mmCIF file of C-alpha atoms in Angstrom:
data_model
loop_
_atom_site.group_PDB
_atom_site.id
_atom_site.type_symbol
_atom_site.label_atom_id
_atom_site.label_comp_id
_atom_site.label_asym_id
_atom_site.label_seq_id
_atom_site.Cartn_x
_atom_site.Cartn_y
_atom_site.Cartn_z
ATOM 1 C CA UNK A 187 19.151 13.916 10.978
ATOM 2 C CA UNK A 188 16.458 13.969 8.480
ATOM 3 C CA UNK A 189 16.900 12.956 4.777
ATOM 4 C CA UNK A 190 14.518 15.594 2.192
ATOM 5 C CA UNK A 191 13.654 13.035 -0.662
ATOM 6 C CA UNK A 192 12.580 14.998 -3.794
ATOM 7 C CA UNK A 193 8.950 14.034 -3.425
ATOM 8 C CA UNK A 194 9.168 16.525 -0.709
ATOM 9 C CA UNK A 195 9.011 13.683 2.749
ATOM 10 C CA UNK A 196 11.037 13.697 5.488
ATOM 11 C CA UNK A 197 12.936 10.459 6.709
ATOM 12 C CA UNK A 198 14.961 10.048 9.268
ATOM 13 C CA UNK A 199 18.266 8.826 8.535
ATOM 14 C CA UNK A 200 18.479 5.979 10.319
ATOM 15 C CA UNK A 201 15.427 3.264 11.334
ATOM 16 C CA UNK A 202 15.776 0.594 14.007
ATOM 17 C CA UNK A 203 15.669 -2.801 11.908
ATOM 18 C CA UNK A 204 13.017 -5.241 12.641
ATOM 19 C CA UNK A 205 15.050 -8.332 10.956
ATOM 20 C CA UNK A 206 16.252 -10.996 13.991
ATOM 21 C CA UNK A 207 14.154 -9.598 16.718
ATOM 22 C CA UNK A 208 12.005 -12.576 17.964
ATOM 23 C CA UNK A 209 8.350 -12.843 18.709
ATOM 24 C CA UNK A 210 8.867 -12.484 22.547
ATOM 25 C CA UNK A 211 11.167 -9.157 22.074
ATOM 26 C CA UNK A 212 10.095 -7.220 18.944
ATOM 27 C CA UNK A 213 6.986 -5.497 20.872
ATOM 28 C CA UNK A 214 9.596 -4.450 23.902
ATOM 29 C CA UNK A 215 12.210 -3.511 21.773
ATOM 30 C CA UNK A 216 9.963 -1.459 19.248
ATOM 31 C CA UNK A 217 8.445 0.563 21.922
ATOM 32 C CA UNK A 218 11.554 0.945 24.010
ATOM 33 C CA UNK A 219 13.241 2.745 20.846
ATOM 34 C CA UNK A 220 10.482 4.666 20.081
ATOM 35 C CA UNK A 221 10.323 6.240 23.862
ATOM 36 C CA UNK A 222 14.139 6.586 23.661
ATOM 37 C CA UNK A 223 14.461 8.625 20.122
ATOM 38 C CA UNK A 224 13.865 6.479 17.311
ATOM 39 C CA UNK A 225 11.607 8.289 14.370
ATOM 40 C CA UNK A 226 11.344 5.142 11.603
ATOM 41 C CA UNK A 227 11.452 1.363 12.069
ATOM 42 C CA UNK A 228 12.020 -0.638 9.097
ATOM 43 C CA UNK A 229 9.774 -4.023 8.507
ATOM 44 C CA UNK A 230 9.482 -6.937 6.215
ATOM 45 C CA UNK A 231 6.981 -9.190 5.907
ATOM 46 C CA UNK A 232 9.913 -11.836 5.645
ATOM 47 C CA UNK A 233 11.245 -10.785 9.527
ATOM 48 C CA UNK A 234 7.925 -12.044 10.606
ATOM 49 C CA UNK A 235 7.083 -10.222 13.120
ATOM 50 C CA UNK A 236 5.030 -7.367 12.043
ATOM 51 C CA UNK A 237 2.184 -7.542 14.080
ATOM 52 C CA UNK A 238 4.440 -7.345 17.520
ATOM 53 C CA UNK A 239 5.960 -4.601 15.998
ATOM 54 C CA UNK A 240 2.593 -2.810 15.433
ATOM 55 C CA UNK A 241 1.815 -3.563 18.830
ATOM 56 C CA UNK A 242 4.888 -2.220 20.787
ATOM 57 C CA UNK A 243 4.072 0.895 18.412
ATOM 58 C CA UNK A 244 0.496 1.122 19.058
ATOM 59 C CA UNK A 245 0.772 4.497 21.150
ATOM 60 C CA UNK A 246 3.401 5.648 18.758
ATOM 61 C CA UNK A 247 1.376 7.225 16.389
ATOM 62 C CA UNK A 248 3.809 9.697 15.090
ATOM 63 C CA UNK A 249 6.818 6.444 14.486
ATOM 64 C CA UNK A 250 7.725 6.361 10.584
ATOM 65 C CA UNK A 251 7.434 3.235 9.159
ATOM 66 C CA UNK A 252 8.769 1.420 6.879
ATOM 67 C CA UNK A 253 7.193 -1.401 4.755
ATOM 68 C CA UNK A 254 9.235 -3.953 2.307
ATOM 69 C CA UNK A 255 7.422 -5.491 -0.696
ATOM 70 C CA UNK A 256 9.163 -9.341 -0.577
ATOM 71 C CA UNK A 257 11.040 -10.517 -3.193
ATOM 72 C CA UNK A 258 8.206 -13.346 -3.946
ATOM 73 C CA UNK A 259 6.275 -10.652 -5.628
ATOM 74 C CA UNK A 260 6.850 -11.100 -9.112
ATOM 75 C CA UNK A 261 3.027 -9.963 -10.301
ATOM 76 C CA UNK A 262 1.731 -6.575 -10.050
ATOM 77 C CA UNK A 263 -2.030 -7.951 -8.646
ATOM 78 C CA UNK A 264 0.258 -9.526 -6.053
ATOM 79 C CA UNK A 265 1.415 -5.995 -4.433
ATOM 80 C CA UNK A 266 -1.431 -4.227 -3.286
ATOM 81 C CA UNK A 267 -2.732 -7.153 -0.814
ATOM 82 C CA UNK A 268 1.064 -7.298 0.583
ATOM 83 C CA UNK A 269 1.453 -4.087 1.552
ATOM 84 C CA UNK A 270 -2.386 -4.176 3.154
ATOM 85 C CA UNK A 271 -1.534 -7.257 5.193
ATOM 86 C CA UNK A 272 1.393 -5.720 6.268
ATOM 87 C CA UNK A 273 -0.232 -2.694 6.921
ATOM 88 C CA UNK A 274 -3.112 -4.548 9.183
ATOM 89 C CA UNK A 275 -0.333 -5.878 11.019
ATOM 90 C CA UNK A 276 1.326 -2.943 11.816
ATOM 91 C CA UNK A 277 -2.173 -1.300 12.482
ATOM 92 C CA UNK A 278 -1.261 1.259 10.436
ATOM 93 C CA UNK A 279 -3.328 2.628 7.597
ATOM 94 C CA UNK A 280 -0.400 3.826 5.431
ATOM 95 C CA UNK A 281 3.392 3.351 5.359
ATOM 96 C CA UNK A 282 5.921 6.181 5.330
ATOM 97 C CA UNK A 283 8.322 4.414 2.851
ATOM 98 C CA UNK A 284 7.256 1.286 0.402
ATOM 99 C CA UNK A 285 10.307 -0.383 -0.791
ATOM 100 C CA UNK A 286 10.782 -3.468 -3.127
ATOM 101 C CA UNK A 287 12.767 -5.632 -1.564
ATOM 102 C CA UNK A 288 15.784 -7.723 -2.793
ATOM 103 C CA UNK A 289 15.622 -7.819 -7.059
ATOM 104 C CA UNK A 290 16.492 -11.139 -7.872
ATOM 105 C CA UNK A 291 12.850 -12.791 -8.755
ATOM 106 C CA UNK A 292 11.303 -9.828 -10.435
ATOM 107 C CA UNK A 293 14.224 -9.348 -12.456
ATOM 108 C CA UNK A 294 14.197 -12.965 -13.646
ATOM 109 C CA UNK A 295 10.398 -12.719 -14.229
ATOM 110 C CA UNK A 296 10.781 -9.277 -16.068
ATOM 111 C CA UNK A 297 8.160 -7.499 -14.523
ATOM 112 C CA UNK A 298 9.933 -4.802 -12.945
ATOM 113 C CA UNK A 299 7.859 -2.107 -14.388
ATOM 114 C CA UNK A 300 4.520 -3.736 -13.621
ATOM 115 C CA UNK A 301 5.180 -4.170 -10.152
ATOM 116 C CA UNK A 302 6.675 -0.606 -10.036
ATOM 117 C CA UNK A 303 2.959 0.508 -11.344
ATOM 118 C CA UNK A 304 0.959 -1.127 -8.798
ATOM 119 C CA UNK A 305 3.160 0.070 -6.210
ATOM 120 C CA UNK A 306 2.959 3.452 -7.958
ATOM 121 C CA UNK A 307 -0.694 2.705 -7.219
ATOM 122 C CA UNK A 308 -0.610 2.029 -4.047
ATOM 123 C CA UNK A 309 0.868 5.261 -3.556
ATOM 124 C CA UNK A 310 -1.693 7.104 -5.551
ATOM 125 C CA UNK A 311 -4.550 6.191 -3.382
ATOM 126 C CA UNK A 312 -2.742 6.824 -0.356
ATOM 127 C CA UNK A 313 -1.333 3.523 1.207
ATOM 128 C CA UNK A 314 2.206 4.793 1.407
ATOM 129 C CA UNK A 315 3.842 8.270 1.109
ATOM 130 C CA UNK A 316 7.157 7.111 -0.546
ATOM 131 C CA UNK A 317 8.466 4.515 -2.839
ATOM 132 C CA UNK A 318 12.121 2.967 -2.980
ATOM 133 C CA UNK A 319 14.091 0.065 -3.865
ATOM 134 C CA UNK A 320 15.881 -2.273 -1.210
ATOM 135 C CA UNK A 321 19.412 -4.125 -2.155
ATOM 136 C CA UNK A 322 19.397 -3.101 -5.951
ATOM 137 C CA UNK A 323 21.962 -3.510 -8.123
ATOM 138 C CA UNK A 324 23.352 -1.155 -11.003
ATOM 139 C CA UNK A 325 21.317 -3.688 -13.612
ATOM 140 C CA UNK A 326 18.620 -3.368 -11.473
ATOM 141 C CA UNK A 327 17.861 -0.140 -10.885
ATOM 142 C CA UNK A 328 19.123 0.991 -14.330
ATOM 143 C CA UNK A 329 16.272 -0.675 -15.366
ATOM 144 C CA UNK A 330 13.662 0.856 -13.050
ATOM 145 C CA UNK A 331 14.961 4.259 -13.881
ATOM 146 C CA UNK A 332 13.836 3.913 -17.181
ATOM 147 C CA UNK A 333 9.989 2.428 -16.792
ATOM 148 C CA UNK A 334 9.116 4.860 -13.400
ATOM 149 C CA UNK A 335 6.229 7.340 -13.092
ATOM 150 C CA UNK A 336 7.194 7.725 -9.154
ATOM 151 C CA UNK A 337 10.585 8.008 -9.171
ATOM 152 C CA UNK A 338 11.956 6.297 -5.688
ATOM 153 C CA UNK A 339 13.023 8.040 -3.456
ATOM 154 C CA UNK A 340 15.874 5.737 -1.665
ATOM 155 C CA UNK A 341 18.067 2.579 -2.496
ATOM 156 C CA UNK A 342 18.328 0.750 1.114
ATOM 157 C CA UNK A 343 21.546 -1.338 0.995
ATOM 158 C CA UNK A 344 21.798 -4.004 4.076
ATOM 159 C CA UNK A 345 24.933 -3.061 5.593
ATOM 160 C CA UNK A 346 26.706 -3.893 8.901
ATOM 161 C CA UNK A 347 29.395 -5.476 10.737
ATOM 162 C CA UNK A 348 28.272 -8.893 10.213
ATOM 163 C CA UNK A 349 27.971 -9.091 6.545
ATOM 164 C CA UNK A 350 30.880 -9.904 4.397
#
């Protein structure tokens, strides 16, 4: 099932998480899901494992993907060249979703809305289609919602079994 963001993209519902697969499994598993149904994978620079990703996606042209802005970012010049080695990893040349991942630092550092703009940016000249938040709070994105441009699209919560 697709979700219809109000900037008018189309996301699947549900993306096969990159986070725990290893090195010697993320290209197999990546490509297997993609043959068997899956439309979006989700990836983090912090999963580490980006570039087998990209390559068990590499004839999967058409695979939505998307592409997490780490919680070390706390500067807006720090965004663009995150989401472009992430990108080159991937071998991608955009992402489907950007999200900013986890708001603890950035919150601390209070630049919110300057990282917001240069992912804004990033947007504008065409390295990502979408823009969201990942594991916000209420505090934290009631205070995005009042410095956006872009308004995002999604709030990605980390939910399954395993977490308390």
């Amino acid at each position: 099932q697709k979700v219809l963001p109000a900037d008018g993209s189309s996301l699947p519902s549900i993306a096969l998480g990159t986070m725990g697969l290893g090195k010697r499994i993320a290209s197999d598993v990546a490509q297997t899901a993609a043959r068997i149904g899956f439309e979006a994978f989700d990836t983090a620079p912090t999963y580490k494992n980006e570039d087998v990703v990209g390559d068990g996606l590499m004839n999967h042209a058409d695979a939505q993907i998307v592409v997490k802005i780490p919680k070390r970012v706390t500067k807006p010049d720090q965004v663009r060249p995150e989401l472009q080695a992430s990108l080159s990893k991937l071998q991608r040349k955009s992402a489907d979703l950007l999200l900013l991942h986890w708001p603890c630092d950035i919150m601390v550092a209070g630049t919110l809305k300057e990282v917001w703009e240069a992912m804004e940016g990033c947007r504008k000249d065409g390295l990502c289609k979408s823009l969201g938040v990942c594991n916000f709070n209420m505090e934290a994105l009631s205070a995005l919602l009042t410095v956006y441009t872009v308004r995002p699209v999604v709030n990605q919560i980390e939910r399954h079994p395993l977490l308390p």
